[in-house]
GROMACS .gro file of N, CA and C in nm:
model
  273
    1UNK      N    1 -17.667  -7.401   4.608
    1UNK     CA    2 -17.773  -7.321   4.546
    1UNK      C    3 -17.735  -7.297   4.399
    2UNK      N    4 -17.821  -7.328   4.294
    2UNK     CA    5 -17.815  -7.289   4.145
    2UNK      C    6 -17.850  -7.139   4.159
    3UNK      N    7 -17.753  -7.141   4.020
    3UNK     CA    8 -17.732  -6.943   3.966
    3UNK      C    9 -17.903  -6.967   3.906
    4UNK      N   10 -17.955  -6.849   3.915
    4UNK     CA   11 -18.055  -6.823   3.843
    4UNK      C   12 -18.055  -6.830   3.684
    5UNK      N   13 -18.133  -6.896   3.590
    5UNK     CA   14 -18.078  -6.916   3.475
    5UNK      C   15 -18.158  -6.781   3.390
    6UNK      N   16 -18.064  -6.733   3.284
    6UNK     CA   17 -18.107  -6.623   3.195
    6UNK      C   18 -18.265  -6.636   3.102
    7UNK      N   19 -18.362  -6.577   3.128
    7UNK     CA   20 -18.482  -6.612   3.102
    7UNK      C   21 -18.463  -6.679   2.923
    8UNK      N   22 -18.392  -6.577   2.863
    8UNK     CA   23 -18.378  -6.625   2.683
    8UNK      C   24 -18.233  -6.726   2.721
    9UNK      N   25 -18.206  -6.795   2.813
    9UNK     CA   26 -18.069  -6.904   2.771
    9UNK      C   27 -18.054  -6.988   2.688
   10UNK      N   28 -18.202  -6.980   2.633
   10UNK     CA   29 -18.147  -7.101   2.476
   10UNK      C   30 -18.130  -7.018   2.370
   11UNK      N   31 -18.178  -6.892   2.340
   11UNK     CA   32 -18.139  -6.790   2.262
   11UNK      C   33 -18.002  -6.726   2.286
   12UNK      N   34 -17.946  -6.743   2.372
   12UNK     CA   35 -17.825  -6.696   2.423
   12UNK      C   36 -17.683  -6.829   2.389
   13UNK      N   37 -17.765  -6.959   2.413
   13UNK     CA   38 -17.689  -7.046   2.366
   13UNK      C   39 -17.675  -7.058   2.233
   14UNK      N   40 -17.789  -7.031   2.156
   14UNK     CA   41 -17.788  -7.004   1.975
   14UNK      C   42 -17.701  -6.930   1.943
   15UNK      N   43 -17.729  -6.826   2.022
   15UNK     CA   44 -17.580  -6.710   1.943
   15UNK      C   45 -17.439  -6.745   1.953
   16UNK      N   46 -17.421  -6.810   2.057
   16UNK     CA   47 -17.291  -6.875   2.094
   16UNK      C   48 -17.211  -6.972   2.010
   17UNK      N   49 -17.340  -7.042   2.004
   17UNK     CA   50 -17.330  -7.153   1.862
   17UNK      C   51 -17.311  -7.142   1.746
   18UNK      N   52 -17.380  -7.034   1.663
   18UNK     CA   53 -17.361  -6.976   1.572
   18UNK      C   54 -17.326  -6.882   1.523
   19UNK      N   55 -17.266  -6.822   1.581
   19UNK     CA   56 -17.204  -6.683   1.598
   19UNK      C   57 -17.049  -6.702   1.671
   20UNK      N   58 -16.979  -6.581   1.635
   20UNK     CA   59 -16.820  -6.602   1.732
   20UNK      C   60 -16.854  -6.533   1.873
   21UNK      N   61 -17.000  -6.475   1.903
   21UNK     CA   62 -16.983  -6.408   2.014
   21UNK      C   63 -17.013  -6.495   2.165
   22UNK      N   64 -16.923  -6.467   2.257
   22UNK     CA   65 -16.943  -6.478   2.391
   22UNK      C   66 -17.035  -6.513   2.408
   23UNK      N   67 -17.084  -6.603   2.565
   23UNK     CA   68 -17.198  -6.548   2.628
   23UNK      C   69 -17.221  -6.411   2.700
   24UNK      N   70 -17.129  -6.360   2.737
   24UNK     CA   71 -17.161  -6.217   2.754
   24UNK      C   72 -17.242  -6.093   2.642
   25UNK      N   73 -17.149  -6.143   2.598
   25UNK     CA   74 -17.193  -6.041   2.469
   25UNK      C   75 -17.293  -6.050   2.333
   26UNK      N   76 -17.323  -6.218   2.379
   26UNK     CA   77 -17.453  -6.253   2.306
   26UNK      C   78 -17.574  -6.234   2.402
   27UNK      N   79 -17.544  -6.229   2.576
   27UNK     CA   80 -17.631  -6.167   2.654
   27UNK      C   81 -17.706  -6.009   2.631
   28UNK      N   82 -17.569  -5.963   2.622
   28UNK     CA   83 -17.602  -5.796   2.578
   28UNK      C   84 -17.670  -5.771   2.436
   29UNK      N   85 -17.622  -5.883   2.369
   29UNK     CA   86 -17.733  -5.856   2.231
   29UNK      C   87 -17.862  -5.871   2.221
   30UNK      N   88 -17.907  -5.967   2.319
   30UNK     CA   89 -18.018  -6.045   2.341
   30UNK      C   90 -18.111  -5.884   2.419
   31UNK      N   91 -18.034  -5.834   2.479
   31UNK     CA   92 -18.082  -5.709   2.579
   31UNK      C   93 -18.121  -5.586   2.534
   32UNK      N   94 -18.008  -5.584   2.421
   32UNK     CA   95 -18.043  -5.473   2.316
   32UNK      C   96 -18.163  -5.474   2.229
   33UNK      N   97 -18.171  -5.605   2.141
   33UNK     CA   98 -18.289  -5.599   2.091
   33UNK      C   99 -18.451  -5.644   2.167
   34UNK      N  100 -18.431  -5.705   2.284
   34UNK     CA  101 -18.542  -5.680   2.397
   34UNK      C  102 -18.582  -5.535   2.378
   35UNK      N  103 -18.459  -5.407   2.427
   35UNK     CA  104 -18.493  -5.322   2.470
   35UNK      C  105 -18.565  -5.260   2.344
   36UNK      N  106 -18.538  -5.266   2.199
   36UNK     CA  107 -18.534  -5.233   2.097
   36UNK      C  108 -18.667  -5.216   2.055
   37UNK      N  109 -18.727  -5.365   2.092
   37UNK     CA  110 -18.905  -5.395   2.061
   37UNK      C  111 -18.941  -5.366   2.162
   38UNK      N  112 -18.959  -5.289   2.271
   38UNK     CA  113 -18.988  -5.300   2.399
   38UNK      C  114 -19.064  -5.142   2.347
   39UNK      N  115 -18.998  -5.056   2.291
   39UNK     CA  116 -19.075  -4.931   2.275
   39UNK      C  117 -19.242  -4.963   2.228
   40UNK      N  118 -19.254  -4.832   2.292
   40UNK     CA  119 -19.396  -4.800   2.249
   40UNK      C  120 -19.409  -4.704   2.160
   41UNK      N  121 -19.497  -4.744   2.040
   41UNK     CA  122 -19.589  -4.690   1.969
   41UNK      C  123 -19.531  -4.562   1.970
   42UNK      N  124 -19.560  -4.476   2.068
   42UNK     CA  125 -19.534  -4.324   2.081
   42UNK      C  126 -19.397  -4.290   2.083
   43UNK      N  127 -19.339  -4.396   2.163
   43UNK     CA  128 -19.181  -4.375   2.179
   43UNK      C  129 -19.106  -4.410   2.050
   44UNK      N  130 -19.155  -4.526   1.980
   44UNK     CA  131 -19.120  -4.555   1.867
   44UNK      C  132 -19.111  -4.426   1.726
   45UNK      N  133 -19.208  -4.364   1.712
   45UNK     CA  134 -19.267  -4.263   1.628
   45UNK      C  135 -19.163  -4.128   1.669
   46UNK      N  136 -19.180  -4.131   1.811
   46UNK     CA  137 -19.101  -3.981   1.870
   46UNK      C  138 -18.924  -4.000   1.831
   47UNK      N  139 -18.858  -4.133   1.840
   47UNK     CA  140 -18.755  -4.140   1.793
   47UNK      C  141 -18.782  -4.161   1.690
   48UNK      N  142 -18.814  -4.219   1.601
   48UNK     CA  143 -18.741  -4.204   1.458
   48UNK      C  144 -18.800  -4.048   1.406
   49UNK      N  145 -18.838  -3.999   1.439
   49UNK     CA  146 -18.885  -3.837   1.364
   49UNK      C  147 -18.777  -3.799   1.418
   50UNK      N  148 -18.690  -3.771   1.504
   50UNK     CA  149 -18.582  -3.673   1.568
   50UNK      C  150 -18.464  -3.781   1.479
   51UNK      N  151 -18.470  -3.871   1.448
   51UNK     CA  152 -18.350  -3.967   1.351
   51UNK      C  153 -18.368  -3.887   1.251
   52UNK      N  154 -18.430  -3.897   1.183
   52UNK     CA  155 -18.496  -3.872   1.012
   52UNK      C  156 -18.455  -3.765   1.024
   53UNK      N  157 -18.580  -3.660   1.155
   53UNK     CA  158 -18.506  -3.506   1.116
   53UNK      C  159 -18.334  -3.451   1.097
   54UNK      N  160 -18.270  -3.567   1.195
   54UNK     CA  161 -18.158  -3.524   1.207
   54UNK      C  162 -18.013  -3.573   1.066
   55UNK      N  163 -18.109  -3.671   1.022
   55UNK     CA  164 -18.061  -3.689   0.902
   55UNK      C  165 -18.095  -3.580   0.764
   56UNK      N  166 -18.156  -3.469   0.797
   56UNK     CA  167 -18.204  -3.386   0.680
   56UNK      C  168 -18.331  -3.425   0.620
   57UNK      N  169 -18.453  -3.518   0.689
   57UNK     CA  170 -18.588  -3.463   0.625
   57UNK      C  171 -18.649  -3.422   0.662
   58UNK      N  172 -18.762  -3.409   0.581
   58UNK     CA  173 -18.889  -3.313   0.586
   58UNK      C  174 -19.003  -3.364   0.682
   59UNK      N  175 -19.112  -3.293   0.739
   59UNK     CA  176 -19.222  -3.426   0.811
   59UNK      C  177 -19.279  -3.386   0.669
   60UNK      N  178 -19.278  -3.383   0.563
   60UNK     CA  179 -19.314  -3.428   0.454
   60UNK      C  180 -19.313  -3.549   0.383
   61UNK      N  181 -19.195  -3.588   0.413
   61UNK     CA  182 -19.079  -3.718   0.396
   61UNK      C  183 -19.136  -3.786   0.527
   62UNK      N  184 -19.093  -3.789   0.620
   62UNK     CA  185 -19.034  -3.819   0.772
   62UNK      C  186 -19.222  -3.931   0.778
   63UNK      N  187 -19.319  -3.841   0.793
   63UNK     CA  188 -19.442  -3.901   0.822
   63UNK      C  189 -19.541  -4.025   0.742
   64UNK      N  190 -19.541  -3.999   0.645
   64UNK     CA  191 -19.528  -4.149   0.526
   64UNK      C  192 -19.450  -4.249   0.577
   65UNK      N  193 -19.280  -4.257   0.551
   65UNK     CA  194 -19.225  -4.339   0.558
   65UNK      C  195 -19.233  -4.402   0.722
   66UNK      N  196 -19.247  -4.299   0.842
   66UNK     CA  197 -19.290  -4.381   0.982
   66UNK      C  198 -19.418  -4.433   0.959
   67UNK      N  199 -19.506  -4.400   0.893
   67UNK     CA  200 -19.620  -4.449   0.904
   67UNK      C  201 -19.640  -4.604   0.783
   68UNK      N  202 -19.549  -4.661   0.721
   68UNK     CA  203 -19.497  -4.764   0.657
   68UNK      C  204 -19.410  -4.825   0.721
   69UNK      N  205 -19.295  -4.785   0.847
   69UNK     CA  206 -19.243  -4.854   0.884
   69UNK      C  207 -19.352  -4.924   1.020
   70UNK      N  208 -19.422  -4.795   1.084
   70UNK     CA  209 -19.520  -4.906   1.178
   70UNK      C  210 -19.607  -4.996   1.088
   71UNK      N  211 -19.652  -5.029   0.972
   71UNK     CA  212 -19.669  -5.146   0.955
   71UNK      C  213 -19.614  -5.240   0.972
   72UNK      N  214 -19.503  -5.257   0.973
   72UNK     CA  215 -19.343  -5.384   0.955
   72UNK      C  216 -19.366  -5.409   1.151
   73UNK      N  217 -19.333  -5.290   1.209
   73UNK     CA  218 -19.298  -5.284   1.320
   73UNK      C  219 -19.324  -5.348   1.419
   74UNK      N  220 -19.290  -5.442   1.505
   74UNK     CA  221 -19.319  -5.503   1.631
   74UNK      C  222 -19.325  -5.408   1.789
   75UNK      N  223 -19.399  -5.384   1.789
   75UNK     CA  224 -19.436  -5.294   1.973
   75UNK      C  225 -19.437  -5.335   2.052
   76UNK      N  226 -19.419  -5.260   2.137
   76UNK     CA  227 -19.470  -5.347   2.285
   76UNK      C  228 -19.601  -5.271   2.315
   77UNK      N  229 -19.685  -5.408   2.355
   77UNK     CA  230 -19.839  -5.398   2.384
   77UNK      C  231 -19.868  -5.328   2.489
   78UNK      N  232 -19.985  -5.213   2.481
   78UNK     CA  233 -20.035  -5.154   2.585
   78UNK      C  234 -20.040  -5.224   2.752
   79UNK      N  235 -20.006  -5.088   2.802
   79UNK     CA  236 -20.063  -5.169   2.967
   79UNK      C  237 -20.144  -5.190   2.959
   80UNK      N  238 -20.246  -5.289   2.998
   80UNK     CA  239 -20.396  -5.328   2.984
   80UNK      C  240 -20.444  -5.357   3.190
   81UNK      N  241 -20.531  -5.302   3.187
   81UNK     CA  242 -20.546  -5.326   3.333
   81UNK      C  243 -20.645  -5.497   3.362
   82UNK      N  244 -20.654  -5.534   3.469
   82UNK     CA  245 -20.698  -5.626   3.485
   82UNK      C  246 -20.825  -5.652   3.381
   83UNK      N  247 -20.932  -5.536   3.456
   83UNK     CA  248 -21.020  -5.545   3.337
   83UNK      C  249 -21.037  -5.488   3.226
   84UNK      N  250 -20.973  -5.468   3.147
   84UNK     CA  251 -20.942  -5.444   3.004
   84UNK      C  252 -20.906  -5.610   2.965
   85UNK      N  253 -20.785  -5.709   3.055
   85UNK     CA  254 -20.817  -5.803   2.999
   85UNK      C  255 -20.924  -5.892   2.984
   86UNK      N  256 -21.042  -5.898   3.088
   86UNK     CA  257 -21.094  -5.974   3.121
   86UNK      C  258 -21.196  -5.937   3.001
   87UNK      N  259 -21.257  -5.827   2.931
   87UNK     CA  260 -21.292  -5.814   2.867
   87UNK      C  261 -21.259  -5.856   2.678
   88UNK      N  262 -21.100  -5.827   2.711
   88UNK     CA  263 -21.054  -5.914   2.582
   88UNK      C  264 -21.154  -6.097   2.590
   89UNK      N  265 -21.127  -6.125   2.704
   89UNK     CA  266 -21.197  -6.286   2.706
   89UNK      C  267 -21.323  -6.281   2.660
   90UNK      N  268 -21.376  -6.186   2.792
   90UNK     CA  269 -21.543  -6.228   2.784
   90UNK      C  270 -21.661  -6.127   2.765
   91UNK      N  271 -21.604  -6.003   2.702
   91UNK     CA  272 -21.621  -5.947   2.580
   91UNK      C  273 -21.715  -5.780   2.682
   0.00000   0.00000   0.00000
């Protein structure tokens, strides 16, 4: 029986390749920044305001600059229910 193979294993073999790290530990990198873009929108916003605040700013400061970094930002996409997609299609 074959091991189950790591869904990103060619991204995992890149790091290996080009990088000094392990496959372990180019696994765990691969996991980290999964988990990283994986936030949502809300979750995204709710941590960096408790970062910022805790670095000494203002939501004077704090709300501009999150609201410039979700431009840049990659999310993870709403749950969409069946028909929510079906409507993306066929309107």
């Amino acid at each position: 029986m074959s091991a189950a193979r790591h869904p990103y294993e060619d991204l995992i073999d890149h790091l290996t390749s080009t990088t000094p790290l392990g496959q372990g530990e180019a696994a765990r990198v691969v996991a980290d920044v999964l988990a990283y873009f994986s936030e949502t929108t809300e979750e995204f916003v709710r941590r960096r305001h408790g970062e910022l605040k805790r670095h000494g700013f203002t939501n004077d400061e704090i709300f501009p600059r999150i609201a410039a970094e979700l431009g840049a930002r990659r999310v993870a996409a709403p749950k969409l229910s069946l028909r929510q997609l079906r409507r993306i299609i066929y309107g």
